[in-house]
Short mmCIF file of C-alpha atoms in Angstrom, two decimals:
data_model
loop_
_atom_site.label_atom_id
_atom_site.label_comp_id
_atom_site.label_asym_id
_atom_site.label_seq_id
_atom_site.Cartn_x
_atom_site.Cartn_y
_atom_site.Cartn_z
CA UNK Z 293 -10.68 27.37 -92.07
CA UNK Z 294 -10.67 26.70 -88.29
CA UNK Z 295 -12.73 23.33 -87.13
CA UNK Z 296 -11.08 23.16 -83.99
CA UNK Z 297 -14.17 23.28 -81.20
CA UNK Z 298 -11.84 23.25 -78.34
CA UNK Z 299 -9.37 22.49 -76.29
CA UNK Z 300 -9.68 20.27 -73.39
CA UNK Z 301 -6.70 20.58 -70.44
CA UNK Z 302 -7.59 19.30 -67.04
CA UNK Z 303 -7.12 21.28 -63.99
CA UNK Z 304 -3.75 19.76 -63.05
CA UNK Z 305 -2.12 20.57 -66.37
CA UNK Z 306 -3.96 23.87 -66.15
CA UNK Z 307 -1.99 24.29 -62.61
CA UNK Z 308 1.36 22.98 -64.05
CA UNK Z 309 1.50 25.64 -66.82
CA UNK Z 310 0.42 28.10 -64.49
CA UNK Z 311 3.30 26.88 -62.60
CA UNK Z 312 6.38 26.70 -65.03
CA UNK Z 313 5.17 30.27 -65.86
CA UNK Z 314 5.15 31.44 -62.59
CA UNK Z 315 8.82 29.59 -61.84
CA UNK Z 316 10.03 30.51 -64.95
CA UNK Z 317 9.70 35.09 -64.10
CA UNK Z 318 10.82 37.31 -64.89
CA UNK Z 319 11.84 35.45 -68.38
CA UNK Z 320 8.70 33.99 -70.41
CA UNK Z 321 8.04 30.84 -70.12
CA UNK Z 322 7.55 28.12 -72.51
CA UNK Z 323 6.17 24.38 -73.13
CA UNK Z 324 5.01 21.84 -75.21
CA UNK Z 325 1.51 20.29 -75.04
CA UNK Z 326 1.35 16.50 -76.15
CA UNK Z 327 -2.19 14.95 -76.42
CA UNK Z 328 -4.69 13.67 -79.45
CA UNK Z 329 -7.18 15.37 -81.48
CA UNK Z 330 -10.34 13.52 -81.91
CA UNK Z 331 -13.61 14.74 -83.45
CA UNK Z 332 -12.54 18.60 -83.69
CA UNK Z 333 -11.36 18.60 -80.07
CA UNK Z 334 -7.73 18.30 -78.93
CA UNK Z 335 -7.43 16.47 -75.17
CA UNK Z 336 -4.24 17.45 -73.84
CA UNK Z 337 -2.30 14.77 -71.60
CA UNK Z 338 0.76 15.99 -70.61
CA UNK Z 339 3.29 19.00 -71.10
CA UNK Z 340 6.85 19.28 -71.19
CA UNK Z 341 8.40 22.26 -70.27
CA UNK Z 342 11.30 24.05 -72.49
CA UNK Z 343 13.70 26.18 -72.00
CA UNK Z 344 12.96 29.85 -73.40
CA UNK Z 345 16.62 30.21 -75.27
CA UNK Z 346 15.95 34.04 -75.05
CA UNK Z 347 15.82 35.00 -71.49
CA UNK Z 348 13.72 37.67 -71.77
CA UNK Z 349 10.54 39.06 -70.57
CA UNK Z 350 8.79 39.88 -73.34
CA UNK Z 351 9.28 37.13 -75.84
CA UNK Z 352 10.53 33.79 -75.95
CA UNK Z 353 12.23 31.30 -78.46
CA UNK Z 354 12.29 27.55 -78.16
CA UNK Z 355 16.00 25.71 -79.58
CA UNK Z 356 15.17 24.62 -82.85
CA UNK Z 357 17.41 21.35 -82.57
CA UNK Z 358 15.26 21.06 -79.61
CA UNK Z 359 11.94 21.48 -81.00
CA UNK Z 360 12.92 19.38 -83.98
CA UNK Z 361 13.79 16.11 -81.60
CA UNK Z 362 10.24 16.66 -79.67
CA UNK Z 363 8.67 16.55 -83.15
CA UNK Z 364 10.82 13.34 -84.12
CA UNK Z 365 10.47 11.88 -80.47
CA UNK Z 366 9.56 8.13 -80.71
CA UNK Z 367 8.53 8.03 -77.02
CA UNK Z 368 5.59 8.65 -77.31
CA UNK Z 369 3.42 6.71 -79.67
CA UNK Z 370 0.30 7.40 -79.29
CA UNK Z 371 0.93 11.57 -78.79
CA UNK Z 372 1.43 14.17 -80.97
CA UNK Z 373 2.31 17.95 -80.17
CA UNK Z 374 -0.93 19.35 -80.25
CA UNK Z 375 0.19 22.87 -78.86
CA UNK Z 376 2.30 25.27 -77.66
CA UNK Z 377 2.32 27.29 -74.49
CA UNK Z 378 3.87 30.40 -73.02
CA UNK Z 379 3.43 32.91 -70.73
CA UNK Z 380 3.01 37.03 -71.44
CA UNK Z 381 3.80 39.88 -68.84
CA UNK Z 382 0.46 41.42 -69.96
CA UNK Z 383 -3.09 40.11 -72.02
CA UNK Z 384 -3.18 36.68 -72.92
CA UNK Z 385 -3.22 37.92 -76.40
CA UNK Z 386 -0.76 36.94 -79.25
CA UNK Z 387 1.89 39.46 -79.93
CA UNK Z 388 2.97 40.27 -83.30
CA UNK Z 389 5.74 37.93 -83.37
CA UNK Z 390 3.58 35.00 -81.82
CA UNK Z 391 1.31 35.14 -84.67
CA UNK Z 392 4.54 35.62 -87.16
CA UNK Z 393 5.79 31.49 -85.76
CA UNK Z 394 1.79 30.45 -85.48
CA UNK Z 395 1.93 30.85 -88.91
CA UNK Z 396 4.95 28.21 -88.91
CA UNK Z 397 3.26 26.14 -85.97
CA UNK Z 398 -0.54 26.11 -87.13
CA UNK Z 399 -1.65 24.68 -84.06
CA UNK Z 400 -3.33 25.99 -81.08
CA UNK Z 401 -0.87 28.44 -79.14
CA UNK Z 402 -1.77 28.51 -75.14
CA UNK Z 403 -0.79 31.96 -73.28
CA UNK Z 404 -0.96 32.47 -69.66
CA UNK Z 405 -0.77 35.93 -68.19
CA UNK Z 406 1.28 36.37 -65.35
CA UNK Z 407 -0.43 39.60 -64.46
CA UNK Z 408 -4.20 38.81 -64.95
CA UNK Z 409 -3.73 35.57 -64.05
CA UNK Z 410 -5.77 34.22 -67.44
CA UNK Z 411 -5.07 31.57 -69.91
CA UNK Z 412 -6.49 31.79 -73.47
CA UNK Z 413 -5.62 29.41 -76.47
CA UNK Z 414 -5.35 30.84 -80.00
CA UNK Z 415 -5.42 29.25 -83.30
CA UNK Z 416 -4.30 30.90 -86.92
CA UNK Z 417 -6.16 29.46 -89.49
CA UNK Z 418 -7.15 31.89 -92.16
CA UNK Z 419 -7.62 34.18 -89.17
CA UNK Z 420 -7.02 34.20 -85.86
CA UNK Z 421 -9.01 32.48 -83.77
CA UNK Z 422 -9.98 32.04 -80.01
CA UNK Z 423 -10.08 28.21 -78.95
CA UNK Z 424 -12.44 27.63 -75.44
CA UNK Z 425 -10.48 25.57 -73.34
CA UNK Z 426 -11.95 23.14 -71.24
CA UNK Z 427 -11.35 21.66 -67.61
CA UNK Z 428 -12.28 18.06 -67.99
CA UNK Z 429 -10.52 15.29 -66.39
CA UNK Z 430 -8.47 13.09 -68.34
CA UNK Z 431 -8.17 9.58 -67.83
#
């Protein structure tokens, strides 16, 4: 059962995610969100853009070897991968393909719509849940 309350993404990091999405057009963009979890709240500390190896406007894929390296990377000893970001050319809701991969990566998925300029977050636990995005200053 989902006990995650919210995900904190500062306005600067939200702007960075939007910039990643817009500069990746006409393709979907993707990035990893690094941060920490405390008291059922995720705080995103930084974002690392990843290459969409599909080069597609309707789906994305991260290179599995690169993704594995990021999960194993010891450069960030106090941070973990706490979310996956990507953009959609339509509403910011998970596609059936997203849901398939959310089962493998059970962390929040943050989706930005390049058409409606909305940013939303979801987690697939026993069911798909909308996770509130908070905009707070992060030290």
